[in-house]
Tab-separated table of C-alpha atoms in Angstrom:
chain	number	residue	atom	x	y	z
A	1	MET	CA	14.604	-9.480	24.886
A	2	VAL	CA	17.733	-8.267	22.817
A	3	SER	CA	20.965	-9.678	23.017
A	4	HIS	CA	23.454	-7.645	22.838
A	5	GLU	CA	26.472	-9.024	21.768
A	6	LEU	CA	24.140	-9.590	18.006
A	7	VAL	CA	22.968	-5.865	17.844
A	8	SER	CA	25.785	-3.876	18.456
A	9	ILE	CA	26.213	-2.130	14.899
A	10	THR	CA	22.314	-2.328	14.417
A	11	PRO	CA	20.836	1.681	14.472
A	12	ALA	CA	20.240	2.230	18.348
A	13	TYR	CA	16.543	2.893	17.585
A	14	MET	CA	16.132	-0.248	16.928
A	15	ASP	CA	15.579	-1.375	20.458
A	16	VAL	CA	12.732	0.895	20.669
A	17	ALA	CA	11.686	-0.063	16.760
A	18	ASN	CA	10.916	-3.372	18.621
A	19	SER	CA	10.349	-2.782	22.176
A	20	ARG	CA	6.743	-4.538	23.941
A	21	TRP	CA	5.575	-0.837	23.925
A	22	LEU	CA	5.419	-0.153	20.349
A	23	TRP	CA	4.131	-3.823	19.926
A	24	LEU	CA	1.407	-2.746	22.369
A	25	SER	CA	0.477	0.634	20.584
A	26	THR	CA	-0.185	-1.225	17.369
A	27	VAL	CA	-3.081	-3.156	18.634
A	28	PRO	CA	-6.153	-1.227	19.135
A	29	VAL	CA	-6.219	0.305	15.736
A	30	VAL	CA	-6.189	-3.212	14.102
A	31	LEU	CA	-9.102	-4.241	16.654
A	32	VAL	CA	-10.908	-1.852	14.610
A	33	VAL	CA	-9.795	-3.968	11.292
A	34	LEU	CA	-10.608	-7.346	12.386
A	35	MET	CA	-13.976	-5.408	13.974
A	36	GLN	CA	-14.926	-3.704	10.837
A	37	ALA	CA	-14.173	-6.715	8.970
A	38	ALA	CA	-16.644	-8.516	11.907
A	39	ILE	CA	-20.040	-6.714	11.730
A	40	PHE	CA	-19.776	-6.485	7.849
A	41	LEU	CA	-19.105	-10.226	7.560
A	42	ARG	CA	-22.732	-10.384	10.397
A	43	ARG	CA	-24.228	-7.797	8.465
A	44	ALA	CA	-23.302	-9.484	4.508
A	45	TRP	CA	-23.857	-12.744	5.849
A	46	ASN	CA	-28.471	-11.975	7.277
A	47	ASP	CA	-28.883	-9.916	4.712
A	48	GLY	CA	-27.866	-11.843	2.188
A	49	ARG	CA	-30.087	-14.910	3.411
A	50	GLU	CA	-32.725	-12.402	3.370
A	51	MET	CA	-31.211	-11.746	-1.114
A	52	GLY	CA	-32.307	-14.996	-1.480
A	53	LEU	CA	-28.334	-16.206	-1.125
A	54	SER	CA	-28.508	-19.887	-0.231
A	55	GLU	CA	-26.117	-20.526	3.035
A	56	GLU	CA	-23.638	-23.182	0.927
A	57	LYS	CA	-22.701	-19.679	-1.739
A	58	LEU	CA	-21.465	-17.783	1.468
A	59	LYS	CA	-19.836	-20.403	3.222
A	60	THR	CA	-18.309	-20.734	-0.362
A	61	GLY	CA	-17.582	-16.858	-0.293
A	62	PHE	CA	-15.864	-17.359	2.932
A	63	LYS	CA	-13.854	-20.469	2.027
A	64	THR	CA	-12.480	-18.909	-1.427
A	65	GLY	CA	-11.406	-15.435	0.641
A	66	VAL	CA	-9.644	-17.419	3.413
A	67	ILE	CA	-8.235	-19.833	0.354
A	68	SER	CA	-7.158	-17.024	-2.301
A	69	ALA	CA	-5.271	-15.036	0.998
A	70	ILE	CA	-3.294	-17.308	1.920
A	71	GLY	CA	-0.707	-17.045	-1.093
A	72	PRO	CA	-0.714	-12.852	-1.656
A	73	SER	CA	-0.544	-12.698	2.650
A	74	VAL	CA	2.614	-15.099	2.441
A	75	ALA	CA	3.929	-12.610	-0.283
A	76	VAL	CA	3.444	-9.500	1.680
A	77	LEU	CA	4.816	-11.279	4.283
A	78	ALA	CA	7.978	-11.462	2.454
A	79	GLY	CA	8.130	-7.932	1.370
A	80	MET	CA	7.571	-7.405	4.917
A	81	LEU	CA	10.710	-7.618	5.363
A	82	ALA	CA	12.568	-4.734	3.713
A	83	LEU	CA	9.974	-3.223	6.828
A	84	ILE	CA	11.504	-4.673	9.983
A	85	ALA	CA	15.111	-4.504	8.696
A	86	THR	CA	13.838	-0.451	8.665
A	87	VAL	CA	11.146	-0.104	11.082
A	88	GLY	CA	10.654	-2.239	13.111
A	89	GLY	CA	8.478	-5.417	14.055
A	90	PRO	CA	5.343	-3.358	15.143
A	91	VAL	CA	5.660	-0.874	12.911
A	92	ALA	CA	5.572	-3.346	9.449
A	93	TRP	CA	3.418	-5.587	11.020
A	94	MET	CA	0.578	-2.503	11.315
A	95	ARG	CA	1.412	-0.624	8.226
A	96	LEU	CA	0.871	-3.762	6.469
A	97	THR	CA	-2.169	-4.992	8.052
A	98	VAL	CA	-3.696	-1.631	8.213
A	99	ILE	CA	-4.278	0.943	5.161
A	100	GLY	CA	-1.090	0.139	3.509
A	101	SER	CA	1.120	-2.221	1.249
A	102	VAL	CA	4.612	-2.070	1.150
A	103	ALA	CA	5.336	-0.123	-2.189
A	104	PHE	CA	3.857	3.048	-0.222
A	105	GLU	CA	5.345	2.570	3.712
A	106	LEU	CA	8.735	2.226	1.957
A	107	PRO	CA	9.020	5.408	-0.180
A	108	ALA	CA	7.194	6.755	2.779
A	109	ALA	CA	9.573	5.838	5.380
A	110	GLU	CA	12.534	7.181	2.895
A	111	LEU	CA	10.700	10.753	2.868
A	112	GLY	CA	10.619	10.909	6.688
A	113	VAL	CA	14.004	9.819	7.321
A	114	SER	CA	15.093	11.780	4.614
A	115	GLN	CA	14.359	15.028	6.289
A	116	PHE	CA	17.443	14.103	8.196
A	117	GLY	CA	19.993	13.428	5.434
A	118	TYR	CA	19.537	9.689	5.420
A	119	SER	CA	18.507	7.566	3.037
A	120	LEU	CA	17.051	4.113	4.758
A	121	GLY	CA	19.512	1.454	5.960
A	122	ASP	CA	22.325	4.120	6.204
A	123	GLU	CA	24.547	3.928	10.165
A	124	GLY	CA	23.293	6.011	12.340
A	125	ILE	CA	19.962	7.374	11.792
A	126	THR	CA	18.664	9.107	14.726
A	127	GLU	CA	15.913	8.159	17.008
A	128	GLN	CA	13.937	11.036	15.912
A	129	ALA	CA	14.640	10.704	12.315
A	130	TYR	CA	12.783	7.387	12.829
A	131	ALA	CA	9.887	8.287	14.165
A	132	THR	CA	9.619	10.996	11.393
A	133	ALA	CA	9.272	8.184	9.198
A	134	VAL	CA	6.284	6.875	11.431
A	135	TRP	CA	4.803	9.831	11.725
A	136	ALA	CA	5.369	10.065	7.555
A	137	MET	CA	3.660	6.221	7.105
A	138	THR	CA	1.351	7.799	9.561
A	139	LEU	CA	-0.434	10.700	8.567
A	140	GLY	CA	0.337	9.875	5.046
A	141	GLY	CA	-2.004	6.867	5.442
A	142	THR	CA	-4.623	8.358	6.441
A	143	GLY	CA	-5.249	10.391	3.325
A	144	TRP	CA	-7.395	7.151	1.794
A	145	LEU	CA	-8.352	6.635	5.039
A	146	LEU	CA	-9.992	9.556	4.903
A	147	VAL	CA	-10.900	9.798	1.208
A	148	SER	CA	-12.744	6.506	1.694
A	149	ALA	CA	-14.123	7.243	5.068
A	150	PHE	CA	-16.196	10.132	3.557
A	151	GLY	CA	-16.023	9.356	0.412
A	152	THR	CA	-17.017	6.298	-0.559
A	153	ARG	CA	-20.773	7.497	-0.127
A	154	HIS	CA	-20.282	10.081	-3.144
A	155	MET	CA	-18.045	7.472	-5.264
A	156	GLU	CA	-21.190	7.542	-7.760
A	157	MET	CA	-21.362	10.804	-8.874
A	158	VAL	CA	-17.973	11.502	-8.823
A	159	ARG	CA	-17.134	9.094	-11.190
A	160	THR	CA	-20.118	10.545	-13.292
A	161	LYS	CA	-18.848	14.190	-13.304
A	162	ILE	CA	-15.259	12.702	-13.954
A	163	SER	CA	-15.917	11.213	-17.532
A	164	ASN	CA	-17.488	13.471	-18.693
A	165	GLY	CA	-14.159	15.315	-18.971
A	166	ASN	CA	-11.287	13.187	-20.494
A	167	GLU	CA	-11.074	10.657	-17.848
A	168	LYS	CA	-8.417	9.000	-20.231
A	169	LEU	CA	-5.943	11.697	-18.861
A	170	LEU	CA	-6.299	10.689	-14.923
A	171	PRO	CA	-4.116	7.068	-14.925
A	172	VAL	CA	-1.302	8.333	-17.038
A	173	VAL	CA	-1.456	12.000	-14.774
A	174	SER	CA	-1.294	9.550	-11.546
A	175	ALA	CA	1.109	7.142	-13.483
A	176	ALA	CA	3.333	9.748	-14.156
A	177	ALA	CA	3.339	11.416	-10.892
A	178	MET	CA	4.400	7.428	-9.252
A	179	LEU	CA	7.192	7.398	-11.641
A	180	GLY	CA	8.688	10.903	-10.586
A	181	ALA	CA	8.286	10.241	-7.774
A	182	PHE	CA	9.909	6.440	-7.501
A	183	ALA	CA	12.414	8.316	-9.980
A	184	TYR	CA	13.407	10.225	-7.567
A	185	PHE	CA	13.882	7.579	-5.163
A	186	LEU	CA	15.802	5.282	-7.431
A	187	SER	CA	18.320	8.379	-8.119
A	188	GLY	CA	19.050	9.110	-4.630
A	189	GLU	CA	19.734	4.778	-3.959
A	190	ALA	CA	22.101	5.083	-7.535
A	191	THR	CA	24.165	7.848	-6.500
A	192	ALA	CA	25.006	6.076	-2.636
A	193	GLY	CA	26.837	3.820	-4.512
A	194	THR	CA	27.060	0.554	-7.192
A	195	PRO	CA	25.703	-2.167	-4.986
A	196	GLU	CA	22.422	-0.373	-4.630
A	197	THR	CA	22.435	0.815	-8.195
A	198	GLY	CA	22.835	-2.882	-9.122
A	199	SER	CA	20.106	-3.922	-7.076
A	200	ILE	CA	17.847	-1.738	-8.787
A	201	ALA	CA	18.863	-2.556	-12.064
A	202	VAL	CA	18.067	-6.689	-11.487
A	203	GLY	CA	15.500	-6.181	-8.814
A	204	GLY	CA	13.428	-3.958	-12.052
A	205	LEU	CA	14.748	-6.227	-14.907
A	206	THR	CA	13.218	-9.169	-12.660
A	207	MET	CA	9.900	-7.678	-12.022
A	208	LEU	CA	9.791	-7.229	-15.702
A	209	GLY	CA	10.925	-10.422	-16.626
A	210	LEU	CA	8.376	-12.376	-14.630
A	211	LEU	CA	4.992	-9.555	-14.811
A	212	HIS	CA	6.441	-10.471	-18.573
A	213	LEU	CA	5.765	-14.085	-18.370
A	214	ALA	CA	2.664	-13.863	-15.467
A	215	ASP	CA	0.770	-12.641	-18.671
A	216	SER	CA	2.006	-13.941	-21.369
A	217	ARG	CA	1.103	-17.543	-19.642
A	218	ASP	CA	-1.905	-15.934	-17.411
A	219	VAL	CA	-0.532	-17.080	-14.390
A	220	GLN	CA	-1.776	-14.961	-11.551
A	221	TRP	CA	0.519	-16.344	-8.341
A	222	LEU	CA	3.335	-15.351	-10.261
A	223	ARG	CA	1.732	-11.684	-10.317
A	224	GLU	CA	1.441	-11.875	-6.648
A	225	TRP	CA	5.425	-12.872	-5.677
A	226	ALA	CA	6.988	-10.719	-8.518
A	227	LEU	CA	7.649	-8.209	-5.892
A	228	GLY	CA	9.325	-10.959	-2.989
A	229	VAL	CA	11.263	-12.723	-5.633
A	230	ALA	CA	12.697	-9.640	-7.651
A	231	MET	CA	13.230	-8.158	-4.283
A	232	PHE	CA	15.530	-11.451	-3.133
A	233	VAL	CA	17.200	-11.054	-6.686
A	234	GLY	CA	17.932	-7.749	-6.188
A	235	LEU	CA	19.004	-7.900	-2.407
A	236	LEU	CA	21.633	-11.179	-3.617
A	237	VAL	CA	22.582	-9.063	-6.378
A	238	GLY	CA	23.760	-6.082	-3.988
A	239	VAL	CA	25.102	-7.991	-1.484
A	240	ALA	CA	27.270	-9.866	-4.530
A	241	ILE	CA	29.117	-6.537	-6.315
A	242	ARG	CA	29.669	-5.044	-2.453
A	243	VAL	CA	31.702	-8.652	-1.058
A	244	THR	CA	33.177	-8.927	-5.007
A	245	VAL	CA	33.760	-5.390	-6.374
A	246	GLY	CA	32.346	-3.335	-3.808
A	247	SER	CA	31.505	0.368	-4.734
A	248	TRP	CA	33.284	2.847	-7.719
A	249	TRP	CA	31.233	6.079	-6.447
Z	1	MET	CA	-49.523	-8.698	4.546
Z	2	GLY	CA	-46.701	-10.995	5.661
Z	3	ASN	CA	-47.905	-13.309	3.019
Z	4	SER	CA	-48.478	-11.063	0.227
Z	5	GLN	CA	-44.752	-10.517	1.089
Z	6	ASN	CA	-43.340	-13.558	1.034
Z	7	LYS	CA	-45.809	-14.050	-2.528
Z	8	GLN	CA	-43.604	-10.937	-3.959
Z	9	ALA	CA	-40.378	-12.588	-2.860
Z	10	SER	CA	-41.178	-15.612	-4.730
Z	11	GLU	CA	-42.053	-13.728	-7.645
Z	12	SER	CA	-39.730	-10.865	-8.021
Z	13	GLN	CA	-36.746	-11.809	-6.517
Z	14	THR	CA	-33.996	-9.872	-7.636
Z	15	ALA	CA	-36.458	-6.463	-7.206
Z	16	ASP	CA	-36.828	-7.307	-3.094
Z	17	SER	CA	-33.240	-8.467	-3.028
Z	18	SER	CA	-31.942	-5.524	-4.234
Z	19	ASP	CA	-34.646	-3.489	-1.392
Z	20	VAL	CA	-33.004	-5.329	0.942
Z	21	TYR	CA	-30.036	-4.049	-0.485
Z	22	THR	CA	-29.885	-0.152	-0.967
Z	23	ASN	CA	-32.666	-0.071	1.685
Z	24	SER	CA	-31.016	-2.222	4.819
Z	25	PHE	CA	-27.216	-3.107	3.622
Z	26	VAL	CA	-25.889	-0.093	1.706
Z	27	PRO	CA	-27.211	2.059	4.885
Z	28	TYR	CA	-26.050	0.122	7.217
Z	29	VAL	CA	-22.993	-0.206	5.617
Z	30	ASN	CA	-22.601	3.485	5.182
Z	31	LYS	CA	-22.853	4.087	8.232
Z	32	TRP	CA	-20.449	2.214	10.403
Z	33	GLY	CA	-17.844	2.361	7.468
Z	34	ARG	CA	-17.577	5.498	7.941
Z	35	ARG	CA	-17.187	6.004	11.924
Z	36	THR	CA	-14.915	2.510	11.925
Z	37	ASN	CA	-12.661	3.585	9.084
Z	38	PHE	CA	-12.336	7.539	10.329
Z	39	LEU	CA	-11.861	5.589	14.264
Z	40	ALA	CA	-9.112	4.082	12.203
Z	41	VAL	CA	-7.422	7.522	11.489
Z	42	GLY	CA	-7.353	8.272	15.146
Z	43	LEU	CA	-6.103	5.082	16.487
Z	44	SER	CA	-3.334	4.408	13.517
Z	45	LEU	CA	-1.645	7.383	15.691
Z	46	GLY	CA	-0.523	4.470	17.977
Z	47	PRO	CA	3.348	4.053	17.487
Z	48	ALA	CA	3.448	7.614	16.675
Z	49	VAL	CA	1.944	8.315	20.192
Z	50	ALA	CA	3.683	6.010	21.619
Z	51	LEU	CA	7.631	6.902	20.832
Z	52	LEU	CA	6.397	10.750	21.913
Z	53	ALA	CA	4.652	9.147	25.345
Z	54	VAL	CA	7.176	6.075	26.575
Z	55	PHE	CA	10.147	7.058	24.935
Z	56	GLY	CA	9.600	10.977	24.595
Z	57	ILE	CA	10.688	10.925	20.783
Z	58	LEU	CA	9.128	14.203	19.033
Z	59	PRO	CA	10.599	14.798	15.608
Z	60	PRO	CA	10.838	18.753	14.927
Z	61	THR	CA	7.554	20.076	13.688
Z	62	ALA	CA	9.512	20.648	10.494
Z	63	ALA	CA	10.353	17.534	10.259
Z	64	ILE	CA	7.175	16.373	10.416
Z	65	VAL	CA	5.922	19.073	8.197
Z	66	GLY	CA	8.172	18.373	5.225
Z	67	ALA	CA	7.841	15.057	5.705
Z	68	ILE	CA	4.334	15.226	5.060
Z	69	VAL	CA	4.719	17.412	2.439
Z	70	SER	CA	6.713	15.421	0.450
Z	71	VAL	CA	4.417	12.446	0.893
Z	72	ALA	CA	1.617	14.414	-0.019
Z	73	ILE	CA	3.454	15.564	-3.496
Z	74	THR	CA	4.487	11.707	-4.464
Z	75	PHE	CA	1.178	10.038	-3.469
Z	76	GLY	CA	-1.709	13.008	-3.360
Z	77	TRP	CA	-3.068	11.588	-6.154
Z	78	ASP	CA	-3.641	8.160	-5.182
Z	79	TRP	CA	-5.750	9.914	-2.410
Z	80	PHE	CA	-8.137	10.138	-4.210
Z	81	ILE	CA	-7.578	7.866	-7.714
Z	82	GLU	CA	-6.810	4.315	-6.020
Z	83	PRO	CA	-10.623	4.963	-4.052
Z	84	LEU	CA	-12.629	6.202	-8.023
Z	85	SER	CA	-10.798	3.402	-9.620
Z	86	TYR	CA	-11.356	0.672	-7.688
Z	87	TYR	CA	-14.854	1.250	-6.399
Z	88	PRO	CA	-16.567	-0.449	-9.447
Z	89	VAL	CA	-14.891	-3.620	-8.108
Z	90	LEU	CA	-14.658	-3.360	-5.000
Z	91	GLY	CA	-18.023	-1.889	-4.429
Z	92	ILE	CA	-19.848	0.187	-1.728
Z	93	PRO	CA	-18.839	-2.552	1.428
Z	94	GLY	CA	-15.309	-3.164	-0.415
Z	95	THR	CA	-14.030	-0.018	-0.940
Z	96	TYR	CA	-14.156	1.055	3.069
Z	97	MET	CA	-12.970	-2.606	4.004
Z	98	ALA	CA	-10.147	-2.669	1.433
Z	99	PHE	CA	-9.100	0.940	2.096
Z	100	LEU	CA	-8.675	0.251	5.405
Z	101	SER	CA	-6.972	-2.632	5.599
Z	102	GLY	CA	-4.910	-2.345	2.389
Z	103	ASN	CA	-3.057	-4.306	0.319
Z	104	ILE	CA	-5.757	-3.714	-2.383
Z	105	SER	CA	-4.792	-5.029	-5.838
Z	106	ASN	CA	-2.449	-7.730	-5.196
Z	107	LEU	CA	-4.857	-9.378	-1.937
Z	108	ARG	CA	-8.090	-7.890	-1.179
Z	109	LEU	CA	-9.580	-7.470	-5.625
Z	110	PRO	CA	-8.103	-11.246	-6.391
Z	111	CYS	CA	-9.464	-12.423	-3.077
Z	112	ALA	CA	-13.245	-10.750	-4.048
Z	113	ALA	CA	-12.887	-11.675	-8.231
Z	114	ALA	CA	-12.475	-15.376	-6.885
Z	115	ALA	CA	-14.995	-15.511	-4.748
Z	116	GLN	CA	-17.602	-14.440	-6.864
Z	117	GLU	CA	-16.295	-16.667	-9.805
Z	118	ALA	CA	-16.791	-19.906	-7.008
Z	119	SER	CA	-19.800	-18.493	-5.981
Z	120	ASP	CA	-21.267	-17.797	-9.286
Z	121	VAL	CA	-22.618	-14.491	-8.806
Z	122	GLU	CA	-22.867	-12.177	-11.619
Z	123	THR	CA	-20.005	-9.072	-11.245
Z	124	GLY	CA	-22.222	-6.317	-10.315
Z	125	THR	CA	-25.217	-7.327	-8.717
Z	126	PRO	CA	-25.966	-7.079	-5.611
Z	127	GLN	CA	-25.052	-10.521	-4.485
Z	128	ALA	CA	-21.900	-10.289	-5.467
Z	129	SER	CA	-21.329	-6.598	-3.613
Z	130	ILE	CA	-22.644	-9.240	-0.868
Z	131	ILE	CA	-19.858	-11.693	-1.688
Z	132	SER	CA	-17.447	-9.700	-1.711
Z	133	THR	CA	-17.721	-8.193	1.160
Z	134	VAL	CA	-17.667	-12.128	2.613
Z	135	ALA	CA	-14.540	-12.745	1.245
Z	136	ILE	CA	-12.736	-9.513	2.103
Z	137	ALA	CA	-13.855	-10.134	6.161
Z	138	ALA	CA	-12.521	-13.542	5.512
Z	139	SER	CA	-9.101	-12.694	3.730
Z	140	ILE	CA	-8.251	-9.700	6.383
Z	141	PHE	CA	-8.919	-12.285	9.290
Z	142	VAL	CA	-6.401	-14.829	7.027
Z	143	ASN	CA	-3.569	-11.862	6.703
Z	144	THR	CA	-3.882	-9.966	10.195
Z	145	ALA	CA	-2.871	-13.566	11.618
Z	146	MET	CA	-0.480	-14.597	9.005
Z	147	LEU	CA	0.882	-11.648	9.576
Z	148	GLY	CA	1.089	-11.420	12.739
Z	149	VAL	CA	3.234	-14.480	13.458
Z	150	GLY	CA	4.639	-14.079	10.627
Z	151	ALA	CA	6.120	-10.486	11.760
Z	152	VAL	CA	7.303	-12.110	15.776
Z	153	ALA	CA	9.191	-14.829	13.649
Z	154	LEU	CA	11.125	-12.221	10.931
Z	155	VAL	CA	11.767	-9.945	13.959
Z	156	SER	CA	13.706	-13.025	15.206
Z	157	ALA	CA	15.522	-14.110	12.292
Z	158	PHE	CA	16.398	-11.071	12.098
Z	159	GLN	CA	17.649	-10.587	15.282
Z	160	ALA	CA	19.860	-13.254	14.356
Z	161	LEU	CA	21.277	-12.530	11.188
Z	162	PRO	CA	24.833	-12.336	11.040
Z	163	GLU	CA	25.880	-9.026	10.774
Z	164	LEU	CA	27.149	-8.525	7.248
Z	165	TRP	CA	22.991	-10.348	5.848
Z	166	LYS	CA	21.842	-8.165	8.458
Z	167	ASN	CA	23.530	-5.077	6.996
Z	168	ALA	CA	22.834	-5.921	3.412
Z	169	LEU	CA	19.182	-6.121	3.952
Z	170	GLU	CA	18.970	-2.769	5.242
Z	171	SER	CA	20.942	-1.732	2.898
Z	172	TYR	CA	20.309	-3.710	-0.337
Z	173	LEU	CA	16.431	-4.320	-0.342
Z	174	VAL	CA	15.076	-1.255	-0.152
Z	175	PRO	CA	16.723	-0.793	-3.259
Z	176	ALA	CA	15.675	-3.453	-4.852
Z	177	VAL	CA	11.957	-2.916	-4.128
Z	178	PHE	CA	12.216	1.010	-5.253
Z	179	GLY	CA	13.479	-0.499	-8.486
Z	180	ALA	CA	10.849	-3.785	-8.781
Z	181	ILE	CA	7.933	-1.288	-8.485
Z	182	PHE	CA	9.218	1.666	-10.622
Z	183	ALA	CA	9.851	-1.047	-13.409
Z	184	GLN	CA	6.041	-2.522	-12.857
Z	185	PHE	CA	4.568	1.197	-13.197
Z	186	GLY	CA	6.944	1.565	-16.213
Z	187	ARG	CA	5.864	-1.130	-18.454
Z	188	ASP	CA	2.799	0.782	-19.386
Z	189	TYR	CA	5.242	4.188	-19.751
Z	190	PRO	CA	8.562	3.597	-20.876
Z	191	LYS	CA	8.900	6.569	-22.211
Z	192	VAL	CA	7.619	8.307	-19.389
Z	193	ALA	CA	9.754	6.434	-17.050
Z	194	SER	CA	12.794	7.312	-19.146
Z	195	ILE	CA	12.290	11.187	-19.197
Z	196	GLY	CA	11.612	10.524	-15.444
Z	197	PHE	CA	14.304	8.660	-14.149
Z	198	ALA	CA	16.807	11.684	-16.447
Z	199	ILE	CA	15.137	14.017	-14.454
Z	200	ALA	CA	15.261	12.782	-10.842
Z	201	LEU	CA	18.785	11.891	-11.013
Z	202	GLY	CA	19.705	15.699	-12.555
Z	203	MET	CA	18.157	17.210	-9.961
Z	204	THR	CA	19.936	14.659	-7.297
Z	205	LEU	CA	23.714	15.303	-8.949
Z	206	LEU	CA	22.848	19.085	-9.116
Z	207	LEU	CA	21.788	18.036	-4.781
Z	208	GLU	CA	24.419	16.832	-4.334
Z	209	LEU	CA	27.154	18.344	-5.454
Z	210	GLY	CA	25.666	21.540	-4.271
Z	211	TYR	CA	24.335	23.391	-7.283
Z	212	LEU	CA	21.335	23.705	-5.365
Z	213	ALA	CA	22.557	25.288	-1.937
Z	214	PHE	CA	21.196	28.984	-3.333
Z	215	LEU	CA	17.582	27.532	-2.402
Z	216	PRO	CA	16.740	27.932	1.473
Z	217	SER	CA	17.156	24.636	4.224
Z	218	TYR	CA	18.047	21.325	2.856
Z	219	PRO	CA	16.905	21.414	-0.482
Z	220	LEU	CA	15.677	18.067	-1.341
Z	221	TYR	CA	12.402	19.194	-1.663
Z	222	ALA	CA	13.151	20.957	-4.673
Z	223	VAL	CA	14.163	17.679	-6.199
Z	224	ILE	CA	10.891	15.519	-5.223
Z	225	ILE	CA	8.712	18.398	-6.732
Z	226	VAL	CA	10.448	19.068	-10.276
Z	227	SER	CA	11.040	15.272	-10.605
Z	228	VAL	CA	7.475	15.014	-9.888
Z	229	PHE	CA	5.743	17.824	-11.147
Z	230	GLY	CA	8.086	17.330	-14.773
Z	231	THR	CA	7.564	14.209	-15.139
Z	232	THR	CA	3.397	14.809	-14.914
Z	233	LEU	CA	3.946	17.847	-17.245
Z	234	ILE	CA	5.697	15.793	-20.052
Z	235	ALA	CA	3.282	12.766	-19.780
Z	236	ARG	CA	0.751	15.334	-20.181
Z	237	GLU	CA	2.250	17.218	-22.771
Z	238	MET	CA	3.520	13.165	-24.293
Z	239	TRP	CA	-0.583	12.258	-24.396
Z	240	LYS	CA	-2.414	15.236	-25.807
Z	241	ARG	CA	0.379	14.645	-28.872
Z	242	ASP	CA	-0.865	11.175	-29.183
Z	243	MET	CA	2.839	10.018	-28.177
Z	244	ILE	CA	1.484	8.188	-25.404
Z	245	SER	CA	-1.558	5.784	-24.007
Z	246	PRO	CA	-2.894	3.555	-20.666
Z	247	PRO	CA	-3.088	0.128	-21.504
Z	248	GLU	CA	-5.693	-0.974	-23.315
Z	249	ALA	CA	-6.907	-4.184	-21.450
Z	250	ASP	CA	-6.944	-3.861	-17.670
Z	251	GLU	CA	-5.766	-7.093	-15.535
């Protein structure tokens, strides 16, 4: 499976993380996602016909769904590399097919290994620290699942209730909490060394530039690719700094 | 009876179609959506259980609790705010499907919107919700397959990389992603972003220099709590004083 001369310095938990058992353990939940998609699709198709939607329109809807999913999926795949490098293939695949996105899974994994004083990418991350990352992603992701499972029926009511208050404050509070949390992740990485700081700064600036371009020219695909591109530019700058000036702290 | 129903249907198609939608489609979707999403909660434990059962790896309870509390502090708001804010666009079936399958803003929403546009249905109508359901289902099949093939291929590619690049990927992809996402959120609230970063950097330095050692156990939680809640409180005060406002036009 894995040739050992190649993985000698790679953390030991990676053998476990990419093992056949972990691939197998991801299958049931992915099957549930596919099953839900299949039964909703069948019902939507039949009821849609009854509602007077032509076979033509339904097919167009399906085809557009397929085509529109290809570009973003490739973009997600690029972002998945960061997860594959840190938590292994099976978990990366499962978390990005089900529930998650790179923007949640990576921080959740970081919070997991940080319980042992590690940061993702550190040498010597133990199997226990890795397992904590898996638990953090899994249990953290259930928040959305539970709210959608039991809350969707009540959404309409809740929305009207909230909008009686100051609904404008909600996005502000939510964005501020997110910024505070990511600021914390950033400072953890920034204090790790100069290359990391360079990766952060350039990753962020690239993102700003691409999103600005996407907005001003209204280019949707650029928005989808922004994270993937920013990630790679940031990576290259990190490597460049390490092989040239090294780390100053 | 059948005749009069047919006649009615042709006379007032919209009224009839919303009947099928509210009396047949929505109850079915609510029933199965609830079941499948709840089932997924249990099955998503797969890898964690495999680590325990096959490899005997179980982290100490304190570590799991610490990690969950940190995740809840960081993302707890979003568990409620995201479903509430995407619901008007996704509709009832789309909400179940999108929160089960993830990648909502970058994948499910664009697919649903593009399909509604292509099928020429009016947004917000039952017909639009049906088309969204069809399109999101299609996107789930496509992205599951593509990510599956891609993951296997990427793992082999990653393992074949020279050590320098493997280390580089492990070390520098994560900070680049964090920087990019911080920039994405910070774009709308640059003042809040700078304040948040100053607080978090200050707290991290205090932690690393040992000034937080008076707190029990490893005081990482103090850094997270002060960063998240400090930034939130300051943003609230700024909002009350009209110093910041949410972006006007949503994408």
